[in-house]
PDB file of C-alpha atoms in Angstrom:
ATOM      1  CA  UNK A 285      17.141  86.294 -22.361  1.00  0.00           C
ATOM      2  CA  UNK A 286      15.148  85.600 -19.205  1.00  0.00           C
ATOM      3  CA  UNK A 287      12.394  83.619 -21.465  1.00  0.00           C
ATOM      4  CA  UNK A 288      15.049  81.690 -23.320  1.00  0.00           C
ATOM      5  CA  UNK A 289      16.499  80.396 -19.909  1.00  0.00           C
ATOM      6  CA  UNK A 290      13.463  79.340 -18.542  1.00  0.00           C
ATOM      7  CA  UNK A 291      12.348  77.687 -21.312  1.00  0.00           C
ATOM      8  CA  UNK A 292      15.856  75.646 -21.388  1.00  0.00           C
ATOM      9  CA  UNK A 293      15.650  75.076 -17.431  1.00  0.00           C
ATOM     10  CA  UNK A 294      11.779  73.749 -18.545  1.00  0.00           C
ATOM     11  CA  UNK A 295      12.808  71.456 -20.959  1.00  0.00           C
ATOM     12  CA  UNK A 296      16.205  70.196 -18.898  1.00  0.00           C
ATOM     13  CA  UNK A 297      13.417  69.175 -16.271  1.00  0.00           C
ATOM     14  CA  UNK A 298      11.384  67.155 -18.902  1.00  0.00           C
ATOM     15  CA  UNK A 299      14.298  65.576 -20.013  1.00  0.00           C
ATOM     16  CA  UNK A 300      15.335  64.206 -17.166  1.00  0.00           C
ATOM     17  CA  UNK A 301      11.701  63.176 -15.999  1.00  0.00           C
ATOM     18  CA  UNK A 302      11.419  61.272 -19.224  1.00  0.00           C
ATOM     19  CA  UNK A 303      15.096  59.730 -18.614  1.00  0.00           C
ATOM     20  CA  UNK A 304      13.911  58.733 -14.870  1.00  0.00           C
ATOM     21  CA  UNK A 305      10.669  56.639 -16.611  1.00  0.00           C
ATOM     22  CA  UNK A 306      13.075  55.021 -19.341  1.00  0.00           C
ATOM     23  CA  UNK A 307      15.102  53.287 -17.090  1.00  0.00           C
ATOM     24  CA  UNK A 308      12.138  51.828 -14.839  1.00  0.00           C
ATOM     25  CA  UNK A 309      12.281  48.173 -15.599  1.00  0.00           C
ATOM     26  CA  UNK A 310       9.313  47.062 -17.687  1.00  0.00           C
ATOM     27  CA  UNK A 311       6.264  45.622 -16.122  1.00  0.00           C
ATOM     28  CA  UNK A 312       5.651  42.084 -16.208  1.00  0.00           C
ATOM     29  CA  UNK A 313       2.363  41.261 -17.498  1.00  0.00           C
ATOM     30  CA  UNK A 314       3.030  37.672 -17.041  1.00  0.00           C
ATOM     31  CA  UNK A 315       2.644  37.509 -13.164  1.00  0.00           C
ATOM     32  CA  UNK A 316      -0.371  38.710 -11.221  1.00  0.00           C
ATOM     33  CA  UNK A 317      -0.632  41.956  -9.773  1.00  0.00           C
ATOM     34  CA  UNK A 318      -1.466  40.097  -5.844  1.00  0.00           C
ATOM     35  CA  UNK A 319       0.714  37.077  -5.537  1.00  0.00           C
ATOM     36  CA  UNK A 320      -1.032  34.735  -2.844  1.00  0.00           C
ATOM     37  CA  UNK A 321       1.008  34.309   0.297  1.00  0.00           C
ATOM     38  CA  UNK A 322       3.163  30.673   0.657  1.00  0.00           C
ATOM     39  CA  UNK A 323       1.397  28.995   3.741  1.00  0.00           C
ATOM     40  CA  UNK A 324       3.292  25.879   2.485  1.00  0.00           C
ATOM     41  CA  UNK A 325       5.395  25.165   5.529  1.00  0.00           C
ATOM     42  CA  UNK A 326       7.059  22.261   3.196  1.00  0.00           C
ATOM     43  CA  UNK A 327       5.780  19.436   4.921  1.00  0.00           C
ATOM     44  CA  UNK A 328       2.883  17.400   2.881  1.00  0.00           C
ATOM     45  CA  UNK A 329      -0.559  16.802   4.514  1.00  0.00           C
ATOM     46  CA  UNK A 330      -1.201  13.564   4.718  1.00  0.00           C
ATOM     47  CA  UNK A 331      -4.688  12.216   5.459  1.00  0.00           C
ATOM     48  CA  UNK A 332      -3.813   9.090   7.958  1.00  0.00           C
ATOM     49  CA  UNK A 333      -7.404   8.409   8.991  1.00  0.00           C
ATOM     50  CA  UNK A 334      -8.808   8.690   5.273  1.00  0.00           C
ATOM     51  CA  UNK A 335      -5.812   6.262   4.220  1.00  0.00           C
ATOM     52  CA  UNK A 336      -5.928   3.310   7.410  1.00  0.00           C
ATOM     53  CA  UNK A 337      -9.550   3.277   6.152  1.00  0.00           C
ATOM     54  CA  UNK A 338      -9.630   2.454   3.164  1.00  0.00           C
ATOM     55  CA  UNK A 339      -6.930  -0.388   3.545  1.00  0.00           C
ATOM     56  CA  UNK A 340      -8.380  -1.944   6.777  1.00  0.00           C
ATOM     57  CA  UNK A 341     -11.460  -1.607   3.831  1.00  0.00           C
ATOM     58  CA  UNK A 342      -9.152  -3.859   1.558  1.00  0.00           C
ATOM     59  CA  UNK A 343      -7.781  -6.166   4.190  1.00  0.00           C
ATOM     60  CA  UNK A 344     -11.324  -7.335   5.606  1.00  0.00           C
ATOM     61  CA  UNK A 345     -12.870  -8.386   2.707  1.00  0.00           C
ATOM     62  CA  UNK A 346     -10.333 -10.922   1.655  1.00  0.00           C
ATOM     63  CA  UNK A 347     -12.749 -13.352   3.226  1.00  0.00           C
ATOM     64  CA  UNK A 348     -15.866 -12.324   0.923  1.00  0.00           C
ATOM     65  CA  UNK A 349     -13.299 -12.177  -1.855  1.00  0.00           C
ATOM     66  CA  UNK A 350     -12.219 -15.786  -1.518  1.00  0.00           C
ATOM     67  CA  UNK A 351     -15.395 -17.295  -0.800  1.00  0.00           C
ATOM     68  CA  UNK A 352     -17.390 -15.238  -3.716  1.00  0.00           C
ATOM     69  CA  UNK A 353     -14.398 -16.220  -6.091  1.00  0.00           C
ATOM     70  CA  UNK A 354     -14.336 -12.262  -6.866  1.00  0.00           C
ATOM     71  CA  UNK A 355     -10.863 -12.606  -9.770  1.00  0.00           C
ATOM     72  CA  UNK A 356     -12.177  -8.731 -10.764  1.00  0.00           C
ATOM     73  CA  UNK A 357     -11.567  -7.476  -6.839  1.00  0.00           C
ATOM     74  CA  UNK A 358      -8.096  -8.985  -6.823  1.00  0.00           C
ATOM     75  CA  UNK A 359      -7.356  -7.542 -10.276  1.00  0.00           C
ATOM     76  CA  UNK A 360      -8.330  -4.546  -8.514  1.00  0.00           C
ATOM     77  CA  UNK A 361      -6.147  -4.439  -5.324  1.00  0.00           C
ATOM     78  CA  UNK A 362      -2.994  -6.426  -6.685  1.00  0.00           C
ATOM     79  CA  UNK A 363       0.188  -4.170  -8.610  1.00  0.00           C
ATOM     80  CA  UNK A 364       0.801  -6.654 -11.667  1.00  0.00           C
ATOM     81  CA  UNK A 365       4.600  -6.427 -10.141  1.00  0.00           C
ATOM     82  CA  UNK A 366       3.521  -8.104  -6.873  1.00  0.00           C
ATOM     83  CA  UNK A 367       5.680  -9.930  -5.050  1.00  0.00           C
ATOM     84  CA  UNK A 368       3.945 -12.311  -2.814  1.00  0.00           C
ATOM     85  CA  UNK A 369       6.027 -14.564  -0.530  1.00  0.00           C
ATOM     86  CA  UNK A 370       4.355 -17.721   1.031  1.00  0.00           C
ATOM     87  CA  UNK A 371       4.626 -19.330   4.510  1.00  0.00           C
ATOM     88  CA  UNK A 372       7.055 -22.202   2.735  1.00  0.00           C
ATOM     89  CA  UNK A 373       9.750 -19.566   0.931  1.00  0.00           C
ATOM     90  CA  UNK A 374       7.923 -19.810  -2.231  1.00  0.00           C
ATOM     91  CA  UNK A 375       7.143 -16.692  -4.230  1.00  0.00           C
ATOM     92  CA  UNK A 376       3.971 -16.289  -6.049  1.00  0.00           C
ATOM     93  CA  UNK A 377       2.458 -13.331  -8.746  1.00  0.00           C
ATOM     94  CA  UNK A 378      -0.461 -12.111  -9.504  1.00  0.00           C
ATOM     95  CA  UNK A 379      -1.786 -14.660 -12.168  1.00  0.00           C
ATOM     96  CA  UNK A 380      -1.483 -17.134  -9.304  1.00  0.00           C
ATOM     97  CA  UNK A 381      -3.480 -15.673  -7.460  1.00  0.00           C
ATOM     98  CA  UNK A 382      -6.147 -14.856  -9.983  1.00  0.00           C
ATOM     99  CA  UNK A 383      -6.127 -18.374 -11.006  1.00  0.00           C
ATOM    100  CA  UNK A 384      -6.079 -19.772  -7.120  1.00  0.00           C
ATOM    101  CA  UNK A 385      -9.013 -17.666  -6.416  1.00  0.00           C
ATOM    102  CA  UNK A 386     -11.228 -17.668 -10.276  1.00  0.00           C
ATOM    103  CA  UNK A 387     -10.771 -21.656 -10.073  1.00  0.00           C
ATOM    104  CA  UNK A 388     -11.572 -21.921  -6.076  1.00  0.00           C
ATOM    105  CA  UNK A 389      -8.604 -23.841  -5.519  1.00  0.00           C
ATOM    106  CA  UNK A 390      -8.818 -21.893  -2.717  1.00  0.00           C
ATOM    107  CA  UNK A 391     -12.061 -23.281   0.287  1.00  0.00           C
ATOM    108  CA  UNK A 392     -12.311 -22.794   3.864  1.00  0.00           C
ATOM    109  CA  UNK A 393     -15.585 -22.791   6.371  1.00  0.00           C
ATOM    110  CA  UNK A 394     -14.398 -19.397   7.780  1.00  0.00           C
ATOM    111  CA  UNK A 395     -11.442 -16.460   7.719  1.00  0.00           C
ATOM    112  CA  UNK A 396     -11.043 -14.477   9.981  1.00  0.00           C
ATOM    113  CA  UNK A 397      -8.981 -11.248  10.024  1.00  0.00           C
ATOM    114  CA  UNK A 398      -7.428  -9.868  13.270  1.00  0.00           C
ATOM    115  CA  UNK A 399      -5.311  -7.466  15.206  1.00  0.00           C
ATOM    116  CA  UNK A 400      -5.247  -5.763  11.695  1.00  0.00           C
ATOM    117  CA  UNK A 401      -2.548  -2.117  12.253  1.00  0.00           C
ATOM    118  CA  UNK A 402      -1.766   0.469   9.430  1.00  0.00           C
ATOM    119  CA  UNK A 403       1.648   2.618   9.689  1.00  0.00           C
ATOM    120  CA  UNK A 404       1.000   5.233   6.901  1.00  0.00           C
ATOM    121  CA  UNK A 405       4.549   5.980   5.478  1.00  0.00           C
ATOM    122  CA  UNK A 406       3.359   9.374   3.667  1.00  0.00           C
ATOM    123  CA  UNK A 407       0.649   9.712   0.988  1.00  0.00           C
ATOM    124  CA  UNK A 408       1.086   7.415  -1.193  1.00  0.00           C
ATOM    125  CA  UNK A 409       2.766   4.280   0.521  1.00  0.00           C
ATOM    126  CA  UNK A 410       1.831   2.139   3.819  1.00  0.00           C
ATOM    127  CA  UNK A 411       2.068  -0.970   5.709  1.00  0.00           C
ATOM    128  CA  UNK A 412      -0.631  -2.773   6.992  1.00  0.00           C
ATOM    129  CA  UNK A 413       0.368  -5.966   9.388  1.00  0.00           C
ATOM    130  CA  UNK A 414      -2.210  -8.648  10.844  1.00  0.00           C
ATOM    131  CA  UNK A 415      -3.417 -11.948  11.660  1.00  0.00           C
ATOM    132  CA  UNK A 416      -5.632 -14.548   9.490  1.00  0.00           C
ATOM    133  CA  UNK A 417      -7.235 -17.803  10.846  1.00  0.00           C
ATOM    134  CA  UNK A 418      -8.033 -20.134   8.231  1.00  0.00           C
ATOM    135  CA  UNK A 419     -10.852 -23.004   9.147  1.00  0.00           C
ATOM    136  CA  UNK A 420     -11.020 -25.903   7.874  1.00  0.00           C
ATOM    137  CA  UNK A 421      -9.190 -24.450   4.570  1.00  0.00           C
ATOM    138  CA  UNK A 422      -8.049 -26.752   1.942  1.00  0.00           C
ATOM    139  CA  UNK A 423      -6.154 -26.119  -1.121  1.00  0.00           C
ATOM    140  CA  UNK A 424      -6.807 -28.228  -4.247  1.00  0.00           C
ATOM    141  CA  UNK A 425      -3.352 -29.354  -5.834  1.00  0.00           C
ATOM    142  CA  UNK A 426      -2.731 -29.569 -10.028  1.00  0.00           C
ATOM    143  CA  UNK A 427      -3.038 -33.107  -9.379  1.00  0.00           C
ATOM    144  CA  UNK A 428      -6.220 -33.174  -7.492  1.00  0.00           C
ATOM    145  CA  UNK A 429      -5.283 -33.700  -4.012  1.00  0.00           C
ATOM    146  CA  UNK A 430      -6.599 -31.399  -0.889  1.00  0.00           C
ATOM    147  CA  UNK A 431      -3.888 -29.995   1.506  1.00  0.00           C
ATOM    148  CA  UNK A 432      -5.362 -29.014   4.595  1.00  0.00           C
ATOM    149  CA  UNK A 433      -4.530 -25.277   5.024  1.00  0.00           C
ATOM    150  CA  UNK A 434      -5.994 -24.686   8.606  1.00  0.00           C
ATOM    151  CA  UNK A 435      -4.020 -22.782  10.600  1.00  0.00           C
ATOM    152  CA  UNK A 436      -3.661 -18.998  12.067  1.00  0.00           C
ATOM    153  CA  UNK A 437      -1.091 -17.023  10.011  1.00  0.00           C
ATOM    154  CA  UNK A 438       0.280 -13.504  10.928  1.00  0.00           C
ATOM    155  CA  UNK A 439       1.296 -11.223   7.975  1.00  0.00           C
ATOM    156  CA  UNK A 440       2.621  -7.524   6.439  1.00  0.00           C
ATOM    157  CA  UNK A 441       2.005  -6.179   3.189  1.00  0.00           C
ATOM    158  CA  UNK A 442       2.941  -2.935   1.443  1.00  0.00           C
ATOM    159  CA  UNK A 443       0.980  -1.357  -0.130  1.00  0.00           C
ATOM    160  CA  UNK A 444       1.638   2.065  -2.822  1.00  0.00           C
ATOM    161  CA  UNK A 445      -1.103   4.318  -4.243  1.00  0.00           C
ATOM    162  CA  UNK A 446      -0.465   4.565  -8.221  1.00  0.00           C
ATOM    163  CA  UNK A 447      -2.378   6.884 -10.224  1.00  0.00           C
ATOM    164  CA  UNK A 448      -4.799   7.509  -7.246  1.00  0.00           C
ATOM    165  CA  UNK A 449      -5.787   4.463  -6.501  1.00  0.00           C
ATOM    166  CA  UNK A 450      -3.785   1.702  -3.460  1.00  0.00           C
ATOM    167  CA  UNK A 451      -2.232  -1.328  -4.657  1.00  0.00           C
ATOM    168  CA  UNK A 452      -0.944  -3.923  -2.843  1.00  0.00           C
ATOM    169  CA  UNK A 453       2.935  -4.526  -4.099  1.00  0.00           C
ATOM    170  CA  UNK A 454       4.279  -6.931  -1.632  1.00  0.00           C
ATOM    171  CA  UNK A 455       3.403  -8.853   1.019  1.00  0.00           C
ATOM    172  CA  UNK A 456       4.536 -12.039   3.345  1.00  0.00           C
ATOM    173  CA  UNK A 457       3.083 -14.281   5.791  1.00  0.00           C
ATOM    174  CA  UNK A 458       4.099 -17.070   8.050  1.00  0.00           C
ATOM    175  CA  UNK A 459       1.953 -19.348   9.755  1.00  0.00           C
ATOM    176  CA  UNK A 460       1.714 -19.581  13.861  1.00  0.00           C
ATOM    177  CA  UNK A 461       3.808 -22.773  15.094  1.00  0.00           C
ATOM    178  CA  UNK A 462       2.739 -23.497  19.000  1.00  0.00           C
ATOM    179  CA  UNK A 463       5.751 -23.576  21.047  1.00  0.00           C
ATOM    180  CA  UNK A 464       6.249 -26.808  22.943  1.00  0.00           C
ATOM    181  CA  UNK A 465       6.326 -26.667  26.154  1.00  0.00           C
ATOM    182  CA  UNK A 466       9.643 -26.611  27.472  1.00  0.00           C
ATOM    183  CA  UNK A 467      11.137 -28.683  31.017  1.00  0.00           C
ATOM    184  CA  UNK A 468      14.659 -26.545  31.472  1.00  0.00           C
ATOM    185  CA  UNK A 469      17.014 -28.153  33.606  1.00  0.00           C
ATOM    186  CA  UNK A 470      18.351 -26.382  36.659  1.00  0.00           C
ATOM    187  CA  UNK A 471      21.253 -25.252  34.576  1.00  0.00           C
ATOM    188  CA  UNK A 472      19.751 -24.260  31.870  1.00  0.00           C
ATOM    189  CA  UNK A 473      17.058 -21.947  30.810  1.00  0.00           C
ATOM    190  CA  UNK A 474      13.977 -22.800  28.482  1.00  0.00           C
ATOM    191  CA  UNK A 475      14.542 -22.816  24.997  1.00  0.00           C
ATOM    192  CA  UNK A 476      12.206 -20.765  23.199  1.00  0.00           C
ATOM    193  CA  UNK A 477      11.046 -21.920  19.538  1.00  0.00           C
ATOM    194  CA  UNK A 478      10.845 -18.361  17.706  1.00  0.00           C
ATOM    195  CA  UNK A 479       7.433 -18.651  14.971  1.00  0.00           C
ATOM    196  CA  UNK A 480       8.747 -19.713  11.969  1.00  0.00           C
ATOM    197  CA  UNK A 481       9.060 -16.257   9.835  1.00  0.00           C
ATOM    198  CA  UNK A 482       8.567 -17.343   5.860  1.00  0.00           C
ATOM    199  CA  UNK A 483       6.429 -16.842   3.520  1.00  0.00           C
ATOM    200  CA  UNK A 484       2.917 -14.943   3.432  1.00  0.00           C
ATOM    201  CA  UNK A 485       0.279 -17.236   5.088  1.00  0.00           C
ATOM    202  CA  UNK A 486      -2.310 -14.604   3.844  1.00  0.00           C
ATOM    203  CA  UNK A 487      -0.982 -11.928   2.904  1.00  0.00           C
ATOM    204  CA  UNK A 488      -2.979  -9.825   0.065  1.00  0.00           C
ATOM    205  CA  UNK A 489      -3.837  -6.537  -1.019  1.00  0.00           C
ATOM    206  CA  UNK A 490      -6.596  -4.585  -0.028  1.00  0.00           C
ATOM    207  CA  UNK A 491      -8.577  -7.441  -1.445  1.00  0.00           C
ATOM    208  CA  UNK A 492      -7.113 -10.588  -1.878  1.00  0.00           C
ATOM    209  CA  UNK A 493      -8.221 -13.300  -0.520  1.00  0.00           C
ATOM    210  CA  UNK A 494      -7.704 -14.390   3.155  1.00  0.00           C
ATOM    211  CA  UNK A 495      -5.570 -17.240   2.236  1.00  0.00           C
ATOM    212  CA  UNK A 496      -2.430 -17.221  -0.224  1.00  0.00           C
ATOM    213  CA  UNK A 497      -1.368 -20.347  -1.522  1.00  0.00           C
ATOM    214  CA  UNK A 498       1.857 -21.030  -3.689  1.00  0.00           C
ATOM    215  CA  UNK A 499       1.968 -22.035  -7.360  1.00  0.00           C
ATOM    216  CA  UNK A 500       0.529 -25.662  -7.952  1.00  0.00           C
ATOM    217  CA  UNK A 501       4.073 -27.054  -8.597  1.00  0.00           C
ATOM    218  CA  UNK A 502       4.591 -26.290  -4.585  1.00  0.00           C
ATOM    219  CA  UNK A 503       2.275 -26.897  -1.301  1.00  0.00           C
ATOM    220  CA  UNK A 504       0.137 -24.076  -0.676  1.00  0.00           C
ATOM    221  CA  UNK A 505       0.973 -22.753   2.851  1.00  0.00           C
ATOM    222  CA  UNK A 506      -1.915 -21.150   2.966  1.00  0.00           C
ATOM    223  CA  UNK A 507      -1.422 -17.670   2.571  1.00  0.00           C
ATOM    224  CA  UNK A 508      -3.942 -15.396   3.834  1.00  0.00           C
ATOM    225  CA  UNK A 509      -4.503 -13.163   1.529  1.00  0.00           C
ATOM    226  CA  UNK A 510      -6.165  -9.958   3.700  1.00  0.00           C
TER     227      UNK A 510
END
């Protein structure tokens, strides 16, 4: 009697230990034993030196770009979907500008690129704003005529990386207007002559040429193309 009731209380126990490992939820072999801490605070690193770089890169050798006639560099550097405004209102594309620049349409003795700033906007977009000054630039018209381009132009473009690599997908210029100097009456102040704010003098992607002009059906206000 003794045997037979410790042999029941024996087997009560191994029941209920086998009961106990039953309902333990199955193991998921599907995640990794040591799952790595997040140290992801949710804010993206962005790489601001790496990126003002490489587009002051782009902007400053617009010049070479022009004067070497270099269509592959602005193939490069230009979204197809750019959207370039001139100093004159006009809005130009990419195939201008491959055709301004393959056909040298496009001369000047010197460009110079200045007081060139880059605001990174996160990883993969920025703005880079400056000033070109175009000497002794000309601009060959369809018909054959030269319009004199000189001038010093201020500009912005946007630019937006796209599958790794930065594009330039808009930009604008407007070329420098001296103010005339001004005699105000007594009862009056000075009237002050705000730059004309149009179209991109130069404004190009990280490597289009220093100096934008508009399609041959309009004057090229030379558009410096960074």
């Amino acid at each position: 009697m003794r045997k037979t009731s410790l042999a029941a209380a024996l087997v009560a126990v191994v029941s209920l230990f086998t009961f106990q490992i039953a309902c333990q939820p199955a193991a998921d072999t599907n995640r990794s034993e040591s799952v790595a801490p997040n140290t992801n605070s949710g804010r993206e690193t962005v790489d601001t030196a790496a990126i003002e770089a490489e587009l002051l890169r782009i902007e400053n050798d617009w010049p070479r770009v022009i004067k070497e006639k270099d269509v592959a560099a602005v193939g490069r550097v230009e979204a197809d979907d750019v959207v370039i405004v001139y100093p004159d209102g006009n809005v130009g594309t990419k195939q201008q500008d491959l055709n301004d620049i393959g056909s040298g349409a496009l001369t000047a003795d010197d460009i110079d690129m200045t007081d060139l700033k880059v605001r990174v906007l996160d990883s993969d977009a920025a703005i880079v704003s400056g000033q070109t000054e175009i000497k002794n630039g000309k601009y060959k018209m369809p018909d054959g005529k030269l319009m004199d381009i000189t001038g010093k132009y201020r500009f912005v473009d946007t630019f937006a990386r796209r599958n790794g690599e930065w594009k330039l997908v808009a930009g604008i210029s407007t070329k420098i207007t001296a103010q005339p100097a001004t005699t105000a009456s007594p009862a009056a102040s000075p009237a002050v002559t705000p730059a004309v704010r149009a179209s991109p003098a130069a404004s190009r992607p990280a490597a289009s040429p220093a100096v934008r002009v508009p399609a041959p059906t309009r004057s090229p206000v030379a558009t410096p193309a960074h």
